[in-house]
Coordinates of C-alpha atoms in Angstrom, one line a residue:
X24 CA 43.4 -48.5 39.0
X25 CA 39.6 -50.3 38.8
X26 CA 40.5 -51.0 35.3
X27 CA 43.1 -50.3 32.6
X28 CA 43.0 -48.3 29.2
X29 CA 45.3 -49.9 26.4
X30 CA 46.2 -48.3 23.0
X31 CA 44.1 -50.7 21.4
X32 CA 40.8 -49.3 23.3
X33 CA 41.2 -46.2 21.6
X34 CA 41.1 -45.7 17.4
X35 CA 43.7 -43.3 17.2
X36 CA 43.3 -43.5 13.2
X37 CA 40.8 -41.4 11.6
X38 CA 38.5 -43.3 9.3
X39 CA 34.9 -43.1 7.8
X40 CA 32.4 -45.1 9.5
X41 CA 32.0 -48.5 7.7
X42 CA 28.3 -48.3 9.4
X43 CA 25.6 -48.8 7.1
X44 CA 23.3 -45.9 7.9
X45 CA 21.1 -43.2 6.3
X46 CA 23.1 -40.3 5.0
X47 CA 21.7 -37.9 7.7
X48 CA 23.5 -39.8 10.2
X49 CA 26.9 -40.4 8.5
X50 CA 28.2 -37.0 9.3
X51 CA 27.5 -37.3 12.9
X52 CA 28.8 -40.8 12.5
X53 CA 32.0 -40.0 10.9
X54 CA 32.4 -37.0 13.4
X55 CA 32.3 -39.3 16.2
X56 CA 34.5 -42.1 14.5
X57 CA 31.7 -44.6 15.1
X58 CA 32.4 -47.8 13.6
X59 CA 31.1 -51.4 13.5
X60 CA 33.0 -53.0 15.9
X61 CA 31.6 -50.0 18.4
X62 CA 28.2 -51.1 17.9
X63 CA 29.7 -55.2 18.6
X64 CA 30.8 -53.6 21.9
X65 CA 27.6 -52.2 22.5
X66 CA 26.1 -56.0 22.5
X67 CA 28.1 -56.7 25.6
X68 CA 25.6 -54.3 27.1
X69 CA 22.2 -56.6 26.3
X70 CA 22.4 -58.9 29.6
X71 CA 22.9 -55.8 31.6
X72 CA 20.5 -53.7 30.4
X73 CA 17.6 -56.8 30.3
X74 CA 18.8 -57.1 34.2
X75 CA 18.6 -53.5 34.5
X76 CA 16.6 -51.4 32.3
X77 CA 13.5 -51.7 34.3
X78 CA 15.7 -49.4 37.4
X79 CA 16.7 -46.9 34.7
X80 CA 13.5 -46.6 33.3
X81 CA 11.5 -46.4 37.2
X82 CA 15.1 -43.8 38.0
X83 CA 14.2 -41.9 34.9
X84 CA 10.4 -41.4 35.2
X85 CA 11.0 -40.2 39.2
X86 CA 12.8 -37.8 38.3
X87 CA 10.8 -36.4 35.6
X88 CA 7.7 -36.5 38.7
X89 CA 10.2 -34.5 40.7
X90 CA 10.7 -32.4 38.3
X91 CA 7.2 -31.8 37.1
X92 CA 5.4 -31.8 40.7
X93 CA 4.1 -28.6 39.7
X94 CA 1.7 -30.4 36.9
X95 CA -1.7 -30.5 37.7
X96 CA -4.0 -31.9 34.6
X97 CA -3.2 -35.6 32.9
X98 CA -2.5 -33.5 29.6
X99 CA 0.3 -31.6 31.2
X100 CA 2.3 -34.8 33.1
X101 CA 5.1 -36.1 31.3
X102 CA 4.7 -39.4 32.8
X103 CA 2.6 -41.5 31.3
X104 CA 2.1 -44.8 29.4
X105 CA 2.9 -43.8 25.5
X106 CA 6.3 -42.0 27.2
X107 CA 7.5 -44.9 29.6
X108 CA 6.4 -47.3 26.8
X109 CA 8.9 -45.2 24.2
X110 CA 11.7 -45.1 26.7
X111 CA 11.5 -48.8 27.6
X112 CA 11.6 -49.5 23.6
X113 CA 14.5 -47.2 23.6
X114 CA 16.6 -48.5 26.2
X115 CA 16.2 -52.0 25.6
X116 CA 17.0 -51.5 21.6
X117 CA 20.5 -49.7 22.3
X118 CA 22.5 -53.4 22.4
X119 CA 20.6 -54.4 19.2
X120 CA 21.6 -50.6 17.5
X121 CA 21.9 -51.1 13.8
X122 CA 20.9 -47.7 12.6
X123 CA 17.8 -49.2 10.8
X124 CA 14.5 -47.6 9.8
X125 CA 13.2 -49.1 13.2
X126 CA 15.8 -47.5 15.3
X127 CA 15.6 -44.0 13.6
X128 CA 11.6 -44.4 14.2
X129 CA 12.5 -44.8 17.9
X130 CA 14.5 -42.0 18.4
X131 CA 12.5 -39.8 15.7
X132 CA 9.0 -40.6 18.2
X133 CA 10.9 -39.4 21.3
X134 CA 11.8 -36.4 19.2
X135 CA 8.4 -36.0 18.4
X136 CA 7.0 -36.4 21.6
X137 CA 9.4 -33.8 23.3
X138 CA 7.9 -31.5 20.6
X139 CA 4.5 -32.3 21.6
X140 CA 5.2 -31.7 25.3
X141 CA 7.0 -28.4 24.4
X142 CA 10.3 -29.8 26.1
X143 CA 13.8 -28.5 25.4
X144 CA 16.1 -31.7 24.2
X145 CA 18.0 -31.2 26.9
X146 CA 15.7 -33.2 28.5
X147 CA 17.2 -35.8 26.8
X148 CA 20.3 -35.4 29.2
X149 CA 18.3 -36.8 31.6
X150 CA 17.7 -40.4 30.3
X151 CA 21.3 -40.9 29.2
X152 CA 22.2 -39.4 32.9
X153 CA 20.2 -42.6 34.4
X154 CA 21.9 -44.7 31.9
X155 CA 25.2 -44.0 32.7
X156 CA 24.7 -43.9 36.5
X157 CA 23.8 -47.5 36.5
X158 CA 25.0 -48.8 33.4
X159 CA 28.7 -47.4 34.2
X160 CA 29.8 -49.1 37.6
X161 CA 28.1 -52.7 36.2
X162 CA 30.1 -52.7 33.0
X163 CA 33.2 -51.8 35.2
X164 CA 32.8 -55.0 37.2
X165 CA 31.5 -56.8 34.5
X166 CA 34.0 -56.3 31.8
X167 CA 37.1 -54.4 33.3
X168 CA 39.2 -55.5 30.4
X169 CA 37.1 -54.0 27.9
X170 CA 34.9 -51.1 29.7
X171 CA 36.4 -48.5 28.3
X172 CA 35.9 -49.7 24.6
X173 CA 32.3 -50.6 26.2
X174 CA 31.6 -47.5 27.5
X175 CA 33.3 -45.1 25.1
X176 CA 31.1 -47.1 22.4
X177 CA 28.1 -46.5 24.8
X178 CA 29.1 -42.9 25.1
X179 CA 29.1 -42.6 21.4
X180 CA 26.0 -43.9 20.6
X181 CA 24.2 -41.5 23.7
X182 CA 25.9 -38.6 21.8
X183 CA 24.5 -39.4 18.0
X184 CA 21.1 -39.7 19.9
X185 CA 21.3 -37.0 21.9
X186 CA 22.7 -34.5 18.6
X187 CA 20.0 -36.5 16.5
X188 CA 17.0 -35.3 18.7
X189 CA 18.3 -32.1 19.0
X190 CA 18.5 -31.8 15.5
X191 CA 15.0 -33.2 14.9
X192 CA 13.7 -31.2 17.7
X193 CA 15.6 -27.8 16.1
X194 CA 14.5 -29.0 12.5
X195 CA 10.8 -28.8 13.7
X196 CA 11.9 -25.8 15.9
X197 CA 13.1 -24.3 12.7
X198 CA 10.1 -25.6 10.5
X199 CA 7.7 -24.3 12.7
X200 CA 9.6 -20.7 12.9
X201 CA 9.5 -21.4 8.6
X202 CA 5.8 -21.9 8.8
X203 CA 5.1 -18.7 11.1
X204 CA 6.7 -16.9 8.4
X205 CA 4.7 -18.4 5.5
X206 CA 1.6 -17.9 7.1
X207 CA 2.6 -14.3 8.1
X208 CA 3.4 -14.1 4.2
X209 CA 0.7 -15.8 3.1
X210 CA -1.3 -13.2 5.6
X211 CA 0.6 -10.5 4.0
X212 CA -0.1 -11.3 0.3
X213 CA -3.4 -11.3 1.0
X214 CA -3.0 -7.5 1.2
X215 CA -3.2 -7.0 -2.4
X216 CA -5.7 -4.1 -2.7
X217 CA -2.9 -1.3 -3.0
X218 CA -3.4 -1.7 -6.6
X219 CA -7.4 -1.1 -6.8
X220 CA -7.3 1.9 -4.0
X221 CA -4.1 3.4 -6.6
X222 CA -6.7 2.9 -9.4
X223 CA -9.6 4.6 -7.7
X224 CA -6.9 7.2 -6.3
X225 CA -6.0 7.8 -9.6
X226 CA -9.6 7.9 -11.1
X227 CA -10.3 10.3 -7.7
X228 CA -7.5 12.8 -9.0
X229 CA -8.6 12.5 -12.7
X230 CA -12.4 13.7 -11.8
X231 CA -11.1 15.9 -9.1
X232 CA -9.1 17.5 -11.7
X233 CA -11.6 17.9 -13.9
X234 CA -14.4 19.3 -11.1
X235 CA -11.4 21.3 -10.2
X236 CA -10.8 23.2 -13.8
X237 CA -14.9 22.8 -14.5
X238 CA -14.9 24.9 -10.9
X239 CA -12.2 27.2 -12.6
X240 CA -14.2 27.7 -15.6
X241 CA -17.3 28.2 -13.6
X242 CA -15.7 31.1 -11.5
X243 CA -14.8 32.5 -14.2
X244 CA -17.8 32.2 -16.4
X245 CA -19.7 33.8 -13.1
X246 CA -17.3 36.7 -12.8
X247 CA -17.7 37.4 -15.9
X248 CA -21.6 37.0 -15.6
X249 CA -21.2 39.0 -12.6
X250 CA -19.8 41.8 -14.6
X251 CA -22.5 41.6 -16.9
X252 CA -24.9 41.7 -14.5
X253 CA -23.8 44.5 -12.8
X254 CA -23.7 46.3 -16.1
X255 CA -26.8 44.9 -16.8
X256 CA -28.5 46.4 -13.2
X257 CA -27.0 50.0 -14.3
X258 CA -28.5 49.9 -17.8
X259 CA -31.9 48.4 -15.8
X260 CA -31.2 51.9 -13.6
X261 CA -30.9 53.7 -16.4
X262 CA -34.0 51.8 -18.5
X263 CA -36.3 52.5 -15.5
X264 CA -35.5 56.2 -15.7
X265 CA -36.0 56.2 -19.5
X266 CA -38.9 54.4 -19.0
X267 CA -41.0 56.5 -16.8
X268 CA -39.5 59.2 -18.7
X269 CA -40.8 57.9 -21.8
X270 CA -44.2 56.9 -20.2
X271 CA -45.2 60.3 -19.1
X272 CA -44.4 61.5 -23.0
X273 CA -46.4 58.8 -24.3
X274 CA -48.9 59.4 -21.7
X275 CA -49.2 63.0 -22.9
X276 CA -49.0 62.0 -26.8
X277 CA -51.7 59.4 -26.0
X278 CA -54.1 61.6 -24.2
X279 CA -53.3 64.6 -27.2
X280 CA -54.7 61.9 -29.4
X281 CA -57.6 61.8 -27.6
X282 CA -57.5 65.4 -27.8
X283 CA -57.4 65.3 -31.8
X284 CA -60.1 62.8 -31.9
X285 CA -62.5 65.0 -29.7
X286 CA -61.3 68.3 -32.1
X287 CA -61.9 65.9 -35.3
X288 CA -65.0 65.1 -33.9
X289 CA -65.9 68.3 -33.9
X290 CA -64.6 69.1 -37.1
X291 CA -66.6 66.8 -38.7
X292 CA -69.7 67.9 -37.1
X293 CA -68.7 71.5 -38.8
X294 CA -68.1 69.7 -41.8
X295 CA -71.6 68.1 -42.2
X296 CA -73.2 71.3 -41.1
X297 CA -71.1 72.5 -44.6
X298 CA -72.7 69.4 -46.1
X299 CA -75.9 70.6 -45.0
X300 CA -75.5 74.1 -46.3
X301 CA -73.9 73.1 -49.3
X302 CA -77.1 71.1 -50.0
X303 CA -78.8 74.2 -49.1
X304 CA -77.2 76.3 -51.6
X305 CA -77.5 73.2 -54.2
X306 CA -81.0 73.3 -53.6
X307 CA -81.1 77.4 -53.9
X308 CA -79.2 77.2 -57.3
X309 CA -81.7 74.9 -58.6
X310 CA -84.5 77.3 -57.5
X311 CA -82.3 79.9 -59.1
X312 CA -82.2 77.9 -62.4
X313 CA -86.0 77.4 -62.3
X314 CA -86.8 81.1 -61.6
X315 CA -84.3 81.8 -64.9
X316 CA -85.9 79.8 -66.9
X317 CA -89.3 81.1 -66.2
X318 CA -87.6 84.3 -66.5
X319 CA -86.5 83.8 -69.8
X320 CA -89.8 82.2 -70.9
X321 CA -91.5 85.4 -69.7
X322 CA -89.3 87.5 -71.7
X323 CA -89.8 85.6 -74.9
X324 CA -93.7 85.7 -73.9
X325 CA -93.2 89.5 -73.2
X326 CA -91.3 90.1 -76.8
X327 CA -94.0 87.9 -78.8
X328 CA -96.4 90.4 -76.9
X329 CA -94.7 93.5 -77.9
X330 CA -94.0 93.0 -81.2
X331 CA -98.1 92.0 -81.7
X332 CA -98.4 95.7 -80.1
X333 CA -96.3 97.2 -82.6
X334 CA -94.8 100.7 -81.8
X335 CA -96.5 100.6 -78.4
X336 CA -94.9 97.9 -77.4
X337 CA -91.3 98.9 -78.6
X338 CA -90.4 99.7 -74.9
X339 CA -91.8 97.0 -73.6
X340 CA -89.7 94.9 -75.8
X341 CA -86.4 96.6 -74.9
X342 CA -87.5 95.7 -71.2
X343 CA -88.5 91.9 -72.4
X344 CA -85.0 91.5 -74.4
X345 CA -82.8 93.0 -71.1
X346 CA -85.3 90.7 -68.9
X347 CA -84.6 88.0 -71.8
X348 CA -80.6 88.7 -71.5
X349 CA -81.1 88.8 -67.6
X350 CA -82.3 85.8 -66.8
X351 CA -79.9 84.2 -69.8
X352 CA -77.1 85.5 -67.5
X353 CA -78.7 84.1 -64.3
X354 CA -79.4 80.9 -66.2
X355 CA -75.5 80.8 -67.3
X356 CA -74.3 81.9 -63.8
X357 CA -77.3 79.4 -62.0
X358 CA -75.7 76.6 -64.3
X359 CA -72.1 77.7 -63.6
X360 CA -72.8 77.8 -59.4
X361 CA -74.8 73.9 -60.3
X362 CA -72.0 72.7 -61.4
X363 CA -69.6 74.3 -59.2
X364 CA -71.6 73.2 -56.1
X365 CA -72.1 69.6 -57.8
X366 CA -68.2 69.3 -57.9
X367 CA -68.2 70.6 -54.1
X368 CA -70.9 68.6 -53.1
X369 CA -69.3 65.1 -54.5
X370 CA -65.9 66.3 -53.2
X371 CA -67.9 66.8 -49.8
X372 CA -69.2 63.2 -50.3
X373 CA -66.3 62.1 -50.7
X374 CA -64.7 63.8 -48.0
X375 CA -67.6 63.3 -45.8
X376 CA -67.0 59.3 -46.9
X377 CA -63.3 59.4 -45.8
X378 CA -64.3 61.8 -42.6
X379 CA -66.9 58.9 -41.5
X380 CA -64.1 56.4 -42.1
X381 CA -61.4 58.6 -40.4
X382 CA -63.8 59.2 -37.5
X383 CA -64.2 55.4 -36.8
X384 CA -60.5 54.5 -37.1
X385 CA -59.8 57.2 -35.1
X386 CA -62.4 56.1 -32.4
X387 CA -60.9 52.4 -32.9
X388 CA -57.4 54.0 -32.7
X389 CA -58.5 55.7 -29.4
X390 CA -59.9 52.5 -27.7
X391 CA -56.6 50.7 -28.3
X392 CA -54.5 53.8 -27.5
X393 CA -56.6 53.5 -24.2
X394 CA -55.4 49.8 -23.8
X395 CA -52.0 50.4 -24.9
X396 CA -51.9 53.1 -22.0
X397 CA -53.1 50.1 -19.4
X398 CA -50.6 48.2 -21.3
X399 CA -47.7 50.7 -21.0
X400 CA -48.5 51.0 -17.3
X401 CA -48.2 47.8 -17.1
X402 CA -44.6 47.7 -19.0
X403 CA -43.1 50.2 -16.8
X404 CA -44.3 48.3 -13.5
X405 CA -42.9 45.2 -15.1
X406 CA -39.7 47.5 -15.7
X407 CA -39.4 48.8 -12.4
X408 CA -39.9 45.1 -11.1
X409 CA -37.2 44.2 -13.8
X410 CA -34.5 46.9 -12.5
X411 CA -35.2 45.7 -8.8
X412 CA -35.0 42.2 -9.8
X413 CA -31.5 42.9 -11.8
X414 CA -30.1 44.5 -9.1
X415 CA -31.4 41.3 -6.9
X416 CA -29.4 39.2 -9.4
X417 CA -26.7 41.0 -9.6
X418 CA -26.2 40.7 -5.6
X419 CA -26.2 37.4 -5.8
X420 CA -24.1 36.8 -8.6
X421 CA -21.5 38.7 -6.9
X422 CA -22.0 36.2 -3.8
X423 CA -21.7 33.2 -5.9
X424 CA -18.8 34.7 -7.8
X425 CA -16.9 34.4 -4.3
X426 CA -18.3 31.3 -3.4
X427 CA -17.7 29.6 -6.6
X428 CA -13.7 30.9 -6.2
X429 CA -14.1 29.4 -2.6
X430 CA -15.0 26.2 -4.2
X431 CA -12.3 26.6 -6.8
X432 CA -9.5 26.9 -4.3
X433 CA -11.3 23.6 -2.0
X434 CA -11.2 21.7 -4.7
X435 CA -7.5 22.3 -5.6
X436 CA -6.9 21.7 -2.0
X437 CA -8.4 18.4 -2.5
X438 CA -6.5 17.4 -5.4
X439 CA -3.8 17.9 -3.1
X440 CA -4.8 16.2 -0.2
X441 CA -5.8 13.2 -2.8
X442 CA -2.6 13.2 -4.2
X443 CA -1.0 13.1 -0.9
X444 CA -3.5 10.1 -0.2
X445 CA -2.1 8.7 -3.3
X446 CA 1.5 9.0 -2.5
X447 CA 0.7 7.2 1.3
X448 CA -1.0 4.4 -0.9
X449 CA 2.4 3.7 -3.1
X450 CA 4.0 4.3 0.2
X451 CA 1.9 1.7 1.8
X452 CA 2.2 -0.6 -1.0
X453 CA 6.1 -0.5 -1.0
X454 CA 5.8 -1.2 2.5
X455 CA 3.9 -4.2 2.7
X456 CA 6.2 -5.6 -0.2
X457 CA 9.4 -5.0 1.6
X458 CA 8.0 -6.5 4.7
X459 CA 6.8 -9.7 2.6
X460 CA 10.5 -9.4 1.0
X461 CA 12.0 -9.5 4.5
X462 CA 9.5 -12.3 5.5
X463 CA 10.4 -14.4 2.8
X464 CA 14.2 -13.7 2.8
X465 CA 13.8 -15.3 6.7
X466 CA 11.9 -17.9 5.0
X467 CA 14.6 -18.8 2.7
X468 CA 17.5 -18.4 5.1
X469 CA 15.6 -20.9 7.2
X470 CA 15.3 -23.3 4.0
X471 CA 18.8 -22.8 3.1
X472 CA 20.2 -24.3 6.4
X473 CA 17.3 -27.0 6.8
X474 CA 15.6 -27.9 3.3
X475 CA 17.5 -31.4 2.7
X476 CA 16.2 -32.3 6.0
X477 CA 12.6 -31.3 5.8
X478 CA 9.9 -34.4 5.2
X479 CA 8.2 -34.7 2.1
X480 CA 5.0 -33.5 4.5
X481 CA 7.2 -30.7 5.5
X482 CA 8.4 -29.9 1.8
X483 CA 5.3 -29.7 0.5
X484 CA 3.8 -27.0 2.8
X485 CA 6.7 -24.9 2.0
X486 CA 5.9 -25.5 -1.9
X487 CA 2.7 -24.2 -1.2
X488 CA 3.9 -20.9 0.0
X489 CA 6.0 -20.4 -2.7
X490 CA 3.2 -21.1 -5.2
X491 CA 1.3 -18.4 -3.4
X492 CA 4.0 -16.1 -4.1
X493 CA 4.0 -16.2 -8.0
X494 CA 1.0 -14.2 -8.0
X495 CA 2.2 -12.0 -5.5
X496 CA 5.5 -11.3 -7.2
X497 CA 3.6 -10.3 -10.7
X498 CA 1.0 -8.2 -8.6
X499 CA 4.3 -5.8 -7.0
X500 CA 5.9 -6.0 -10.2
X501 CA 2.9 -4.3 -11.8
X502 CA 3.3 -1.7 -9.0
X503 CA 6.8 -1.1 -10.1
X504 CA 7.9 -2.9 -6.6
X505 CA 9.7 -6.2 -7.4
X506 CA 11.6 -6.9 -10.2
X507 CA 11.3 -10.3 -12.6
X508 CA 13.3 -11.9 -15.3
X509 CA 11.4 -13.8 -17.8
X510 CA 13.6 -16.1 -18.8
X511 CA 14.6 -17.2 -15.6
X512 CA 10.7 -17.3 -14.4
X513 CA 9.9 -19.7 -17.9
X514 CA 11.6 -22.7 -16.4
X515 CA 9.6 -25.2 -14.5
X516 CA 12.1 -27.1 -13.6
X517 CA 14.4 -24.8 -11.9
X518 CA 12.0 -24.4 -8.9
X519 CA 12.0 -26.0 -5.6
X520 CA 8.8 -27.9 -6.6
X521 CA 10.2 -28.9 -9.9
X522 CA 13.5 -30.4 -9.0
X523 CA 11.7 -31.9 -5.9
X524 CA 9.4 -33.3 -8.3
X525 CA 12.2 -34.6 -10.7
X526 CA 13.9 -36.2 -7.7
X527 CA 10.6 -37.6 -6.3
X528 CA 9.6 -39.3 -9.9
X529 CA 11.3 -42.7 -8.7
X530 CA 9.8 -42.8 -5.7
X531 CA 6.6 -45.8 -5.5
X532 CA 5.2 -43.7 -2.6
X533 CA 5.0 -40.4 -4.7
X534 CA 5.4 -41.1 -8.2
X535 CA 3.0 -43.4 -8.3
X536 CA 0.1 -40.6 -6.9
X537 CA -2.3 -39.3 -9.3
X538 CA -2.1 -36.2 -7.9
X539 CA 1.8 -36.4 -7.8
X540 CA 1.1 -36.7 -11.9
X541 CA -1.3 -34.3 -12.0
X542 CA 0.9 -31.6 -10.6
X543 CA 2.9 -31.1 -14.2
X544 CA 0.5 -29.4 -16.2
X545 CA -0.7 -26.4 -13.7
X546 CA 2.6 -25.9 -12.5
X547 CA 4.1 -25.5 -16.1
X548 CA 1.6 -23.2 -16.8
X549 CA 1.5 -20.8 -13.7
X550 CA 6.0 -20.3 -14.9
X551 CA 4.5 -19.9 -18.4
X552 CA 2.0 -17.2 -17.1
X553 CA 4.4 -15.6 -14.8
X554 CA 6.8 -15.4 -17.6
X555 CA 4.6 -13.6 -19.9
X556 CA 3.2 -11.1 -17.3
X557 CA 7.0 -10.4 -16.9
X558 CA 7.7 -9.9 -20.4
X559 CA 4.8 -7.2 -20.6
X560 CA 5.9 -5.3 -17.6
X561 CA 9.2 -5.0 -19.3
X562 CA 7.1 -3.4 -22.3
X563 CA 5.2 -1.5 -20.5
X564 CA 2.0 -3.7 -21.4
X565 CA 0.8 -3.0 -17.6
X566 CA -3.2 -3.7 -18.7
X567 CA -2.0 -6.9 -19.9
X568 CA 0.1 -8.2 -17.3
X569 CA -2.9 -7.7 -15.2
X570 CA -4.9 -9.8 -17.1
X571 CA -2.5 -12.8 -16.2
X572 CA -3.4 -12.3 -12.2
X573 CA -6.6 -14.0 -11.9
X574 CA -5.1 -16.7 -15.0
X575 CA -1.9 -17.5 -12.2
X576 CA -4.0 -17.3 -9.4
X577 CA -6.5 -19.9 -10.9
X578 CA -3.7 -22.2 -12.0
X579 CA -1.6 -21.6 -8.4
X580 CA -5.3 -23.1 -7.2
X581 CA -4.9 -25.6 -8.8
X582 CA -1.5 -26.8 -8.0
X583 CA -2.1 -26.1 -4.4
X584 CA -5.1 -28.1 -4.4
X585 CA -3.0 -31.2 -5.6
X586 CA -0.3 -30.3 -3.2
X587 CA -3.2 -30.3 -0.4
X588 CA -4.4 -34.1 -1.9
X589 CA -1.3 -35.2 -1.5
X590 CA -0.1 -33.9 1.8
X591 CA -3.2 -35.5 3.2
X592 CA -1.9 -39.0 1.9
X593 CA 1.4 -38.1 3.5
X594 CA 0.2 -38.0 7.2

């Protein structure tokens, strides 16, 4: 046997580690049962590492160069001054390991370099293998009595280192995965156009329904108008016929009036002749009266002369007396005739004046009648045009009635299509929300496993997404996709940022920073606004809740601004 293993070389009793290491390492140290004596054994390797560390490094670099022989650019080569210096620092620090801040820094830098070069943590096995290859036989030769304890201690430490680098790598991988989820989630929550889309669709449905109802009323009105128009067209045809018949009758009557006017003119002429004859009779009656007066005078003279003649004049006196009686009778008849003629004359003059006035009126009416005939002909012509137009209007209205009915039918289809769009919009909003909820669930799943291991910068990145989500959850609660408990939301100390801030107040690098102190007011305000919005949603006060969205967004932007500033100072 090259070396002997005794019971003293192996820890049989399970005990908690007595190494003072950060909490994150204590679980691994306990699992591997690493104790302070292991670090003491590890100190024995210092002369061997000092003498052969360069060989271990060179061997590892040669293997890495051989494995990455396909690399063509300096940026793609693993071998470099930075990598070589880091390996050297790690190997030469192994015998001095205390798991202090400097030791953790070396291992974290190795893990980050793996991450930067996109190498898997299994590559670290190459370093440990090179150490075993060279150190293992040297330990057996130099420390044969305690070789097993030294090598077990070395194995445990290298295992812790490999596990730690793998854990850092995994945490970074998980964080990058969570970061991709966060970025995806942040892109999803920008799809906040469902609410205005639904509002626009609601307005479109309202307006289209109004148009549809109006088109239905219009269709009914046009149909009624069509019926009246057809009836009017029928009546117009009757009117045209009756107008033509009436025109013939009026023509006959008007032309008969002209005939009456002509006959009245003839009658007036006859009446004028009669008036002339009356004047002549009057003149003759005057002559008769004068003759009667002269005859009466002569009879008086004859009676006087007969009286003078005595008996010889008796016969003449008798004649004179008869003449006087005849003259008196003639005079009385002449006076009677004169009175009658005078009355007839006055009546004739009055009738003549009326006749003259009537003649003027008749001639005036005859002239107007001539104009009426012309106007009647124009009216008849226009009535005929109206009849034709009424027929055309009836045909047009009938076509419009059919067209309006088609419009109403189309509008009804449009309403149905918009309602379908509305449902699709709601389904799209639901799908977007569910996608965001699923992505956030994946993000939360990673956080549940790694939240306690995240750096402050990583935690801040997580909380940035958290506070972008507040407005998103309120927004989706307004759409009916998300449920929010107002009482739970209002407690700003129970969320991730509130818990982290409370834990970090005692830390000098964070608690003393102005951006850290400035976080509290806007952070508290976000929770208050979100709780108020949730209460309003529960009370179905959707308009008031929607008014909270810009206020939440403003407070969120203020929180994000402080988080960005804080993150910049931590890098």
